XYZ file of C-alpha atoms in Angstrom:
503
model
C 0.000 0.000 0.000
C 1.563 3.427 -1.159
C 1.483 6.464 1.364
C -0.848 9.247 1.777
C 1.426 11.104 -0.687
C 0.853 9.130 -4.240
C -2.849 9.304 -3.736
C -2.795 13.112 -3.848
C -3.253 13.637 -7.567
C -6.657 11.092 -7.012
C -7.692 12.808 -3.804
C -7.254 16.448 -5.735
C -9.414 14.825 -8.652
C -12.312 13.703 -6.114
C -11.937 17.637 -4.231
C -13.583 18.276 -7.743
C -17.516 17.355 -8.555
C -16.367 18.119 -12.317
C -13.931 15.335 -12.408
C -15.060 13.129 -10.329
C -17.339 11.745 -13.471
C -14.042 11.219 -15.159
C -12.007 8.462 -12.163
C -11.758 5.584 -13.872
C -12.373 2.049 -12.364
C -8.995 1.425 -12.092
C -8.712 4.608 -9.710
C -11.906 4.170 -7.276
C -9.955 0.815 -6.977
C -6.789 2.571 -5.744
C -8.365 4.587 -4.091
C -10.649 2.117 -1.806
C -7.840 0.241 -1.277
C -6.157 3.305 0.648
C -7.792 2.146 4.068
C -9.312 3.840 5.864
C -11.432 5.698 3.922
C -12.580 9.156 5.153
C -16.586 9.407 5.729
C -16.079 12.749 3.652
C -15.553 11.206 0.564
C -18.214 8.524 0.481
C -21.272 10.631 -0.710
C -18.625 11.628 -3.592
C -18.033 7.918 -4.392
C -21.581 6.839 -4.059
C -22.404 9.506 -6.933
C -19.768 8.064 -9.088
C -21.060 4.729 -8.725
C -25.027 5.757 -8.736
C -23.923 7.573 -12.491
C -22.544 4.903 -14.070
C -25.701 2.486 -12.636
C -27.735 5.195 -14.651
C -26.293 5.103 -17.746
C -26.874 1.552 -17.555
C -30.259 0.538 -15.682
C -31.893 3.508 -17.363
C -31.939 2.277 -20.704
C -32.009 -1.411 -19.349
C -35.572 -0.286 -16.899
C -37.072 0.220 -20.012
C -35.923 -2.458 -21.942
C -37.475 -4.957 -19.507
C -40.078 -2.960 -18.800
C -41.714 -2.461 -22.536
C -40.725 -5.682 -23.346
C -42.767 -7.114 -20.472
C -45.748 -4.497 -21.439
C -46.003 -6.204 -24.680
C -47.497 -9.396 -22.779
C -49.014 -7.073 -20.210
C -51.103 -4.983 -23.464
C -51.853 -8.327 -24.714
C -53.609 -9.657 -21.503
C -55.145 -6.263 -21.356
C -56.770 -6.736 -24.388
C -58.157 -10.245 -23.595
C -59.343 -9.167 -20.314
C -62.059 -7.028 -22.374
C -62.947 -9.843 -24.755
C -64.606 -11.796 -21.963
C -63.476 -12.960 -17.982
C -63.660 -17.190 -19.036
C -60.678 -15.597 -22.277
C -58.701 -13.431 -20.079
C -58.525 -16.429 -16.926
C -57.397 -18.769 -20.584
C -54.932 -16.573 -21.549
C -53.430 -16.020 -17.929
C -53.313 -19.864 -17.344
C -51.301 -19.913 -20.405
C -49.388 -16.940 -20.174
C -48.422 -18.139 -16.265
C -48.086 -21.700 -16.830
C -46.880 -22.151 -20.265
C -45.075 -18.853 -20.851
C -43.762 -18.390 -18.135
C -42.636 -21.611 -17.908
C -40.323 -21.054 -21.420
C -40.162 -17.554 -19.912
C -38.123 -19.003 -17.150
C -35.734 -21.534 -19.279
C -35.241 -19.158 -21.579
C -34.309 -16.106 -19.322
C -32.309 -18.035 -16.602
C -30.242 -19.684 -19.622
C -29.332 -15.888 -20.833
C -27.691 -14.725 -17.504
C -25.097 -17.245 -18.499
C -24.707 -14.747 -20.998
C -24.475 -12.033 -18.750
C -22.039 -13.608 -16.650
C -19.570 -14.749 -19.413
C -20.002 -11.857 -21.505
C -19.728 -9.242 -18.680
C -16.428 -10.941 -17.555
C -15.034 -10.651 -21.007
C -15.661 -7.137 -21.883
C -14.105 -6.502 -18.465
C -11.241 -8.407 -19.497
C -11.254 -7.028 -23.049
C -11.591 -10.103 -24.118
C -13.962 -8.866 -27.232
C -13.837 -11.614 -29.889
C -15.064 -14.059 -27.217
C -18.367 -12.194 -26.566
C -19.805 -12.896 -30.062
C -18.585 -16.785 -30.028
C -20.556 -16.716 -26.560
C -23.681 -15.119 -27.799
C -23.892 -17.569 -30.753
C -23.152 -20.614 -28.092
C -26.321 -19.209 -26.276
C -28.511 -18.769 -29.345
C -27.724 -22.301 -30.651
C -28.874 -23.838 -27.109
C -31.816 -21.368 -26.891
C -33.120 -22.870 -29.990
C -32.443 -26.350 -28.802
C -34.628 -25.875 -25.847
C -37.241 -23.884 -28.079
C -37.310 -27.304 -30.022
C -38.420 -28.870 -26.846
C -40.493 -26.571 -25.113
C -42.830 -26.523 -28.497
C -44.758 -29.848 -27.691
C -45.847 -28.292 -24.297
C -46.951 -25.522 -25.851
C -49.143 -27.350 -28.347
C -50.461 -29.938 -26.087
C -50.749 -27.033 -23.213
C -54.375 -28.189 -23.213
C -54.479 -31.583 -21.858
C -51.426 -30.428 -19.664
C -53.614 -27.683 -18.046
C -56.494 -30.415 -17.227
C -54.269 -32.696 -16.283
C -52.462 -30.625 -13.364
C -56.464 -29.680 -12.758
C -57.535 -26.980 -14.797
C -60.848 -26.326 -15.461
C -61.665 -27.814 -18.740
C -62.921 -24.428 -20.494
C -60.327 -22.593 -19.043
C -57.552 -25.143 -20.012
C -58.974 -24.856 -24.003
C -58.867 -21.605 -24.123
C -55.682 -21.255 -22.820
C -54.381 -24.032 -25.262
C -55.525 -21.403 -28.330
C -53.447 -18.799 -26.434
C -50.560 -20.897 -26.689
C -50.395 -22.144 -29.927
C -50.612 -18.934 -31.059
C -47.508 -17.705 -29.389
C -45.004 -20.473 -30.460
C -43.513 -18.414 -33.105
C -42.937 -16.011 -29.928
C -41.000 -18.972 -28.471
C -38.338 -18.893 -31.101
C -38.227 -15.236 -30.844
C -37.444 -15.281 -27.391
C -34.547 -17.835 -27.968
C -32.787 -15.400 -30.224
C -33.353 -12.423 -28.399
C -32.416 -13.419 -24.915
C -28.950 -13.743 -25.763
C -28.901 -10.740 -28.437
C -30.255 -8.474 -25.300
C -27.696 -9.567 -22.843
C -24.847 -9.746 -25.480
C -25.386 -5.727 -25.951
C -25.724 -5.328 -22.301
C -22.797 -6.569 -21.305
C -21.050 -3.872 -23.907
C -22.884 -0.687 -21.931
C -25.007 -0.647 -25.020
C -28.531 0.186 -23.509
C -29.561 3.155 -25.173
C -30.689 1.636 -28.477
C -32.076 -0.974 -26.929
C -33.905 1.301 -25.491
C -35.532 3.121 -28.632
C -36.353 -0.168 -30.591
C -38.248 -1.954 -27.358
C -40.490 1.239 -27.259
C -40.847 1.609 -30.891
C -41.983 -2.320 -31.176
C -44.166 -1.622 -27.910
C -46.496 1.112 -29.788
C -46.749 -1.034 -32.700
C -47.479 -3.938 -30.605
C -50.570 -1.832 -29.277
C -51.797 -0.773 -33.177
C -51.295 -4.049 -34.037
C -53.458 -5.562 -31.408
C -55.918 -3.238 -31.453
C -56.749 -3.903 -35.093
C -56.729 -7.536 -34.558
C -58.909 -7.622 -31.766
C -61.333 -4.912 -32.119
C -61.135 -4.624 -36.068
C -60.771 -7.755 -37.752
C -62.245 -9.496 -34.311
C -59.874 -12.427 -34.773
C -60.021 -12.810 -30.842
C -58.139 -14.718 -28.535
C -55.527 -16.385 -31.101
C -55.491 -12.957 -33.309
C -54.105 -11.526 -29.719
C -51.816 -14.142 -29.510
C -49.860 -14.225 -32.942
C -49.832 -10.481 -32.626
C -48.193 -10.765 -29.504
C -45.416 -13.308 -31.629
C -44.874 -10.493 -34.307
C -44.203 -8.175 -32.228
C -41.480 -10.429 -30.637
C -39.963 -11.073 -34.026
C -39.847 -7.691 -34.856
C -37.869 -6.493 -31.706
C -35.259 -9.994 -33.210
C -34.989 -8.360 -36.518
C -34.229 -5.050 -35.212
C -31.389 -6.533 -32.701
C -29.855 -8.492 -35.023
C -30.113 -5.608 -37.786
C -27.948 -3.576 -35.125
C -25.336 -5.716 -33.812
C -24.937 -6.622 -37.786
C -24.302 -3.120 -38.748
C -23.322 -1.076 -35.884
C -19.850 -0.303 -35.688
C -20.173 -0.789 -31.583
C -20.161 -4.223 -32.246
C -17.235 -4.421 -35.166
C -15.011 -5.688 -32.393
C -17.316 -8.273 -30.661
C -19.273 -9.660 -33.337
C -17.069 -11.104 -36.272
C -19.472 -12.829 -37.840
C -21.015 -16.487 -37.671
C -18.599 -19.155 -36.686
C -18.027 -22.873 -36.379
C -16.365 -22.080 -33.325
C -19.262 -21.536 -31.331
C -19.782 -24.964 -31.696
C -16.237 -25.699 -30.175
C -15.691 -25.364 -26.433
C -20.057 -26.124 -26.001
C -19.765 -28.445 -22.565
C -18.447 -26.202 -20.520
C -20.472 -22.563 -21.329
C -23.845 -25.254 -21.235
C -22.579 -26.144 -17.634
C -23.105 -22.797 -16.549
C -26.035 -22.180 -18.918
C -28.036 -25.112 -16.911
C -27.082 -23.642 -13.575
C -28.305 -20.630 -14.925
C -31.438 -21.958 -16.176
C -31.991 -23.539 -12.764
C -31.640 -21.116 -10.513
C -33.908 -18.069 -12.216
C -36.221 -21.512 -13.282
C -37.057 -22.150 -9.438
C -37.328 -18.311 -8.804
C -39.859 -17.427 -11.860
C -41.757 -21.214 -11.581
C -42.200 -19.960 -7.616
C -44.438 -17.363 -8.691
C -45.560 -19.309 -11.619
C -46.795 -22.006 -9.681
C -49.076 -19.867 -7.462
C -51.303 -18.931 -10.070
C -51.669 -22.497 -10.845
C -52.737 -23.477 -7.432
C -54.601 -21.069 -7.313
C -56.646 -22.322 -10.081
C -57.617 -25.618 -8.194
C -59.639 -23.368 -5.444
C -63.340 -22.448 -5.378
C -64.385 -20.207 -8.148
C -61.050 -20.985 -9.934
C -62.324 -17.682 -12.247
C -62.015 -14.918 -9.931
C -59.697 -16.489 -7.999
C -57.470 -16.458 -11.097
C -58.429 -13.904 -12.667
C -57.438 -11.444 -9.088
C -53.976 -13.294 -8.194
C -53.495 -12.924 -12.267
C -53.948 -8.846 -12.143
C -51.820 -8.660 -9.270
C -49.469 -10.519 -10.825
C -49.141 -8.974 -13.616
C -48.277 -5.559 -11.849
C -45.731 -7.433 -9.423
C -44.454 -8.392 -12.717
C -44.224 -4.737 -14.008
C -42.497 -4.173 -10.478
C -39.991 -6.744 -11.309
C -39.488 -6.094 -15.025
C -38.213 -3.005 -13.345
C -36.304 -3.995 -10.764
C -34.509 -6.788 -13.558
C -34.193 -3.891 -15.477
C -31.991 -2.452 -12.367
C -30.454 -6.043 -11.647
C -28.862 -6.492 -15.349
C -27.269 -3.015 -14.887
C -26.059 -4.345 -11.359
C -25.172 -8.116 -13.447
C -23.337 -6.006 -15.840
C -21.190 -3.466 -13.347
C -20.378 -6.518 -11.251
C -18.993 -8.737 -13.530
C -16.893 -6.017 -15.907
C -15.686 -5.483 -12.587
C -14.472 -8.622 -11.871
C -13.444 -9.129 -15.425
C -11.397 -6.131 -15.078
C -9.850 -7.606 -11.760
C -11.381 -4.600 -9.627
C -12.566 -6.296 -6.627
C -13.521 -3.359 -4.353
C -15.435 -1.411 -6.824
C -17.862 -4.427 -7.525
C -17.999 -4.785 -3.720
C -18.935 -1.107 -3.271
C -21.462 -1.336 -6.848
C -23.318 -3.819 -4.693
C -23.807 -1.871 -1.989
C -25.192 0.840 -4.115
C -27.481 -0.479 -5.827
C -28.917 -2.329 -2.998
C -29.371 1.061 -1.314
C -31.202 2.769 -4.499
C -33.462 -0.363 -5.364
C -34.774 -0.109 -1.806
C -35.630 3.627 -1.467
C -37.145 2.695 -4.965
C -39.442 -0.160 -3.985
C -41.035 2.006 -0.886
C -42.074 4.406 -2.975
C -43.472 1.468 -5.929
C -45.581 -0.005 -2.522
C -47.194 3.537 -1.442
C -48.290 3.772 -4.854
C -49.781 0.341 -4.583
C -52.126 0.588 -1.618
C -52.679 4.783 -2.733
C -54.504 3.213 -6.194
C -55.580 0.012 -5.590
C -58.771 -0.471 -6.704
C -57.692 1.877 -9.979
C -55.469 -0.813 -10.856
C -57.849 -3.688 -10.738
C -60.096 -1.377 -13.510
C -57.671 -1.229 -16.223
C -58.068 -5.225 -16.727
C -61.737 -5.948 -15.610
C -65.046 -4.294 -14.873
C -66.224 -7.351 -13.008
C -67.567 -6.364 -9.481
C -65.984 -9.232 -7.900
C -63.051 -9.250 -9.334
C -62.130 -5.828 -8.126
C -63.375 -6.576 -4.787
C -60.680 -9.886 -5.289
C -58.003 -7.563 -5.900
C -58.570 -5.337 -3.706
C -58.341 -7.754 -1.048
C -54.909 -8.775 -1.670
C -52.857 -5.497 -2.701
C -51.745 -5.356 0.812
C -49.791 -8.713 0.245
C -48.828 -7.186 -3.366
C -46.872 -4.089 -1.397
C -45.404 -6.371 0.516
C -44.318 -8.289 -2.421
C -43.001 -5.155 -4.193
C -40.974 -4.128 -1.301
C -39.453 -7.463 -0.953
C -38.741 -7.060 -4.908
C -36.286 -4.192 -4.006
C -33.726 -6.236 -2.725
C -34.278 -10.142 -3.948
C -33.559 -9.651 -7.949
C -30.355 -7.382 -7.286
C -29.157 -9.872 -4.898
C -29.776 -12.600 -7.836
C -28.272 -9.861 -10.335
C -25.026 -9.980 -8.393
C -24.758 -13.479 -7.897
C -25.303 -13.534 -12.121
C -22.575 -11.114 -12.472
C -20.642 -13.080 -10.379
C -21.355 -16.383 -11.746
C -23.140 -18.117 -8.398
C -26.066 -20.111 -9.873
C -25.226 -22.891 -8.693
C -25.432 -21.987 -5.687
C -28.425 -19.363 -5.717
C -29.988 -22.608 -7.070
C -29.884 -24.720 -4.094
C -31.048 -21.770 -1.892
C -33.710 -20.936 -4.475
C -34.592 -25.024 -3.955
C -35.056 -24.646 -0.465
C -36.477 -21.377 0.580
C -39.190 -21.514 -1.909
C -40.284 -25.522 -2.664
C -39.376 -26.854 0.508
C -40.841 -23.959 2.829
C -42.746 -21.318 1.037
C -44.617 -23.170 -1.032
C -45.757 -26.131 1.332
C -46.626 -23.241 3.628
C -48.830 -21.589 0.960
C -50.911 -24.576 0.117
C -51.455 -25.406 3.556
C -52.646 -21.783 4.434
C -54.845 -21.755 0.807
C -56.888 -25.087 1.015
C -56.706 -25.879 5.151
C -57.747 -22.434 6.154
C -59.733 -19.842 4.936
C -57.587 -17.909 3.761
C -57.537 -19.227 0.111
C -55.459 -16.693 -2.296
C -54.474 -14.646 0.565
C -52.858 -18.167 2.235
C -50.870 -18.962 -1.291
C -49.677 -15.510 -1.291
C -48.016 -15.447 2.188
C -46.447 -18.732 1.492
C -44.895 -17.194 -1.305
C -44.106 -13.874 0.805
C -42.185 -16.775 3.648
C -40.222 -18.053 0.545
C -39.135 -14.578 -0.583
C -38.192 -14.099 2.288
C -36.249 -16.309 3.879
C -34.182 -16.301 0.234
C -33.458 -12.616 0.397
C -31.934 -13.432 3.576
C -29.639 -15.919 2.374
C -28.511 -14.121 -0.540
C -27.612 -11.360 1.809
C -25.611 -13.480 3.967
C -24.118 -14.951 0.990
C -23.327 -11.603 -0.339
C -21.358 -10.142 2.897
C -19.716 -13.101 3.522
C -17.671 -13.193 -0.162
C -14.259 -12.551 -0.907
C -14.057 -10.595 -3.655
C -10.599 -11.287 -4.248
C -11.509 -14.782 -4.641
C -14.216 -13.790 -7.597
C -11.913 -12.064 -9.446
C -9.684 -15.212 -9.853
C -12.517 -17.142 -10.685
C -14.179 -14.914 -13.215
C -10.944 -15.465 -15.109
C -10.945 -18.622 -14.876
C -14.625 -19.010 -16.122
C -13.945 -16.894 -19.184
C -11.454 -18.987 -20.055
C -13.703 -22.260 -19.742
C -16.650 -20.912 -21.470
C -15.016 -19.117 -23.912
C -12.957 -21.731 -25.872
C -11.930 -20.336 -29.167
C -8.384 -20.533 -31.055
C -5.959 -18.112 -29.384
C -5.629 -16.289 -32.468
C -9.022 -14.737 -31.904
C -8.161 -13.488 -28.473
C -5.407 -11.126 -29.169
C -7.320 -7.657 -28.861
């Protein structure tokens, strides 16, 4: 450790707010490795940190946020058609969906991890052989998942469905398998820019699909009246057109000249180890996003499976908006923590972590006022049943709760990502929510009267007690340590002829 004297030229820089915008990684890390660190200088180092977080979860908030609205508008649309099409399309859209939704999404932080690391590293070439690694077992498991979706019918009875519900959500389905493929190829296109700090255009082509999205279904609903399935294969387009668009830019933009070279055999080189981490991946976000998944489904099997569904769906659906936000908020936190590491700057992804923690909460208190300030406003926008309201009502209590508990479980799950933890977060995700939370929930829905409200504080136990494990998990690592693995990760994943790695 130098002496007071070589970190003048860094302590004049942080005397001045104009520069301060200007430290580089490399010099916060110097600099926090000066211990102790004065209690002056901390609000000046938070504000470094929070700007960068900006730049990034900005652009990423609404990424995930109008991409999720696309399925939201959808819904939206089918609530008005009729209560038996909209409790169809939710039992689909929960328990098929989501279902790919999950695979599909918890397969792509592998991405995130692995391609984070490298651009940290510089290692650019590597980041496009990785993205086409991901899109080539995205499609795999598209290949898969498409027999559930088509026989989503019989599947829905069979878990115990009610029949008419079950059919119409096996129309919903079918007509979103071409979304299915779309998601494959734009998981890892998303996460691939991400992990570059390229959120911005993102940005502008997930809002421009989003208003198209809501011409398009508007005209195939309410126009041409081509219903429940119309709703459905408009929701696909849309999805293909935000693939076109991605691809179009990391094609042609010269951002990507560097990390996209093209289309290569190589991503086929190397596969066993990246699909390693791609299944722990999978697994871990799988038992986090089934959790909530799940719930709905139960809660079909109560009495009056319609309004029972049809109020834990609407709530859903805006703990989902919370959460598309707070994801939103957790890839920029997946993305600072593991250029970090991949840059070998230990204390600076310790400190990012702490930051964003700190803003996601403030965040989420404000996201649960607004909750209990408009809930019966909410309920409105998807239903003008009585009951239904009254339903919802009911529960948005639980749903603040929820929310709050949403400001600090997805960036703990973002950081592990970053840091490449799955495996791990998969085990606790195993135990806090299917051996505890969700036992608990059926026990308080069908052996009490509690019936939705019972699921939904099982769910609330599970949350719980898995926040608190990531957070132990969290202030227990050695950063140090993560650093020397992230190399070693890159270098496992990423197997590619050295004479692509010389950047």
């Amino acid at each position: 450790m130098g002496s007071a004297g070589e970190y003048q030229p860094l302590l004049l820089g942080l005397d001045s707010h104009s520069q301060i915008p200007g430290l580089s990684s490399a010099a916060i890390e110097e600099f926090l490795d000066h211990q102790p660190v004065a209690v002056r200088w901390w609000p000046r180092l938070v504000a470094w940190e929070s700007r960068l977080l900006w730049i990034l979860s900005g652009s990423s908030i609404i990424v995930s946020i109008f991409n999720y609205m696309l399925s939201f508008v959808t819904l939206m649309f089918c609530g008005h058609l009729s209560a038996l099409e909209l409790a169809g399309a939710s039992i689909a859209s929960v328990g098929i969906q989501g279902l790919a939704y999950g695979i599909m999404l918890g397969m792509a932080s592998a991405v995130q991890t692995v391609c984070g690391q490298a651009f940290g590293a510089r290692k650019l070439p590597e980041m496009g052989i990785i993205c086409q690694k991901a899109i080539i077992l995205h499609l795999g498991a598209a290949v898969l998942l498409t027999f559930l979706y088509w026989w989503s019918g019989p599947i829905l009875i069979a878990i115990g469905q009610a029949e008419d519900i079950a059919l119409q959500g096996q129309v919903f389905a079918r007509g979103i398998i071409p979304q299915l493929y779309a998601f494959a190829i734009n998981c890892p296109q998303q996460r691939f820019l991400q992990a570059q700090n390229i959120v911005n255009p993102l940005a502008y082509m997930s809002v421009g699909v989003f208003l198209i999205h809501i011409l398009l279904t508007w005209l195939v609903v309410y126009v041409v009246e081509y219903g429940l399935l119309g709703a459905a294969l408009t929701l696909s387009l849309s999805w293909w057109l935000l693939v076109i668009t991605y691809g179009l830019y990391i094609i042609l933009s010269p951002k990507c000249k560097e990390t996209w070279t093209g289309f290569s055999w190589n991503a086929f080189k190397g596969i066993w180890p990246y699909f390693k981490l791609t299944l722990s991946s999978a697994i871990m976000l799988c038992l986090e996003i089934w959790y909530n998944q799940g719930l709905v489904l139960i809660s079909g099997l109560l009495s009056n499976p319609t309004i029972a569904l049809d109020s834990i769906s609407i709530c859903m659906n805006y703990l989902n908006w919370d959460m598309q936000f707070m994801l939103g908020l957790s890839a920029a936190a997946s993305v600072r923590v593991s250029n970090e590491l991949g840059a070998g700057n230990a204390k600076v992804a310790k400190f990012s972590v702490f930051v964003v923690n700190g803003t996601s909460i403030l965040i989420s208190i404000v996201f649960s006022a607004i909750i209990l300030i408009f809930k019966v406003g909410l309920s409105k926008l998807f239903t003008s049943d009585s009951e239904v309201i009254a339903a919802v009502s009911d529960l948005t209590p639980l749903l603040a709760i929820s929310v709050f508990l949403n400001g600090i479980q997805p960036i703990l799950s973002g950081v592990a990502i970053g840091s490449g933890w799955q495996a791990v977060v998969a085990y606790v995700n195993l135990t806090c929510y299917y051996i505890i939370g969700l036992p608990i929930g059926c026990v308080l829905g069908f052996k009490t009267n509690m019936g939705v409200a019972g699921i939904w504080w099982g769910m609330i136990i599970g949350v719980f007690l898995q926040t608190v494990t990531l957070i132990i998990l969290t202030a227990r690592t050695n950063w140090d340590t993560e650093v020397e693995k992230a190399a070693d990760r890159l270098k496992k994943s990423a197997e590619i002829p050295d004479s692509l790695t010389d950047v």
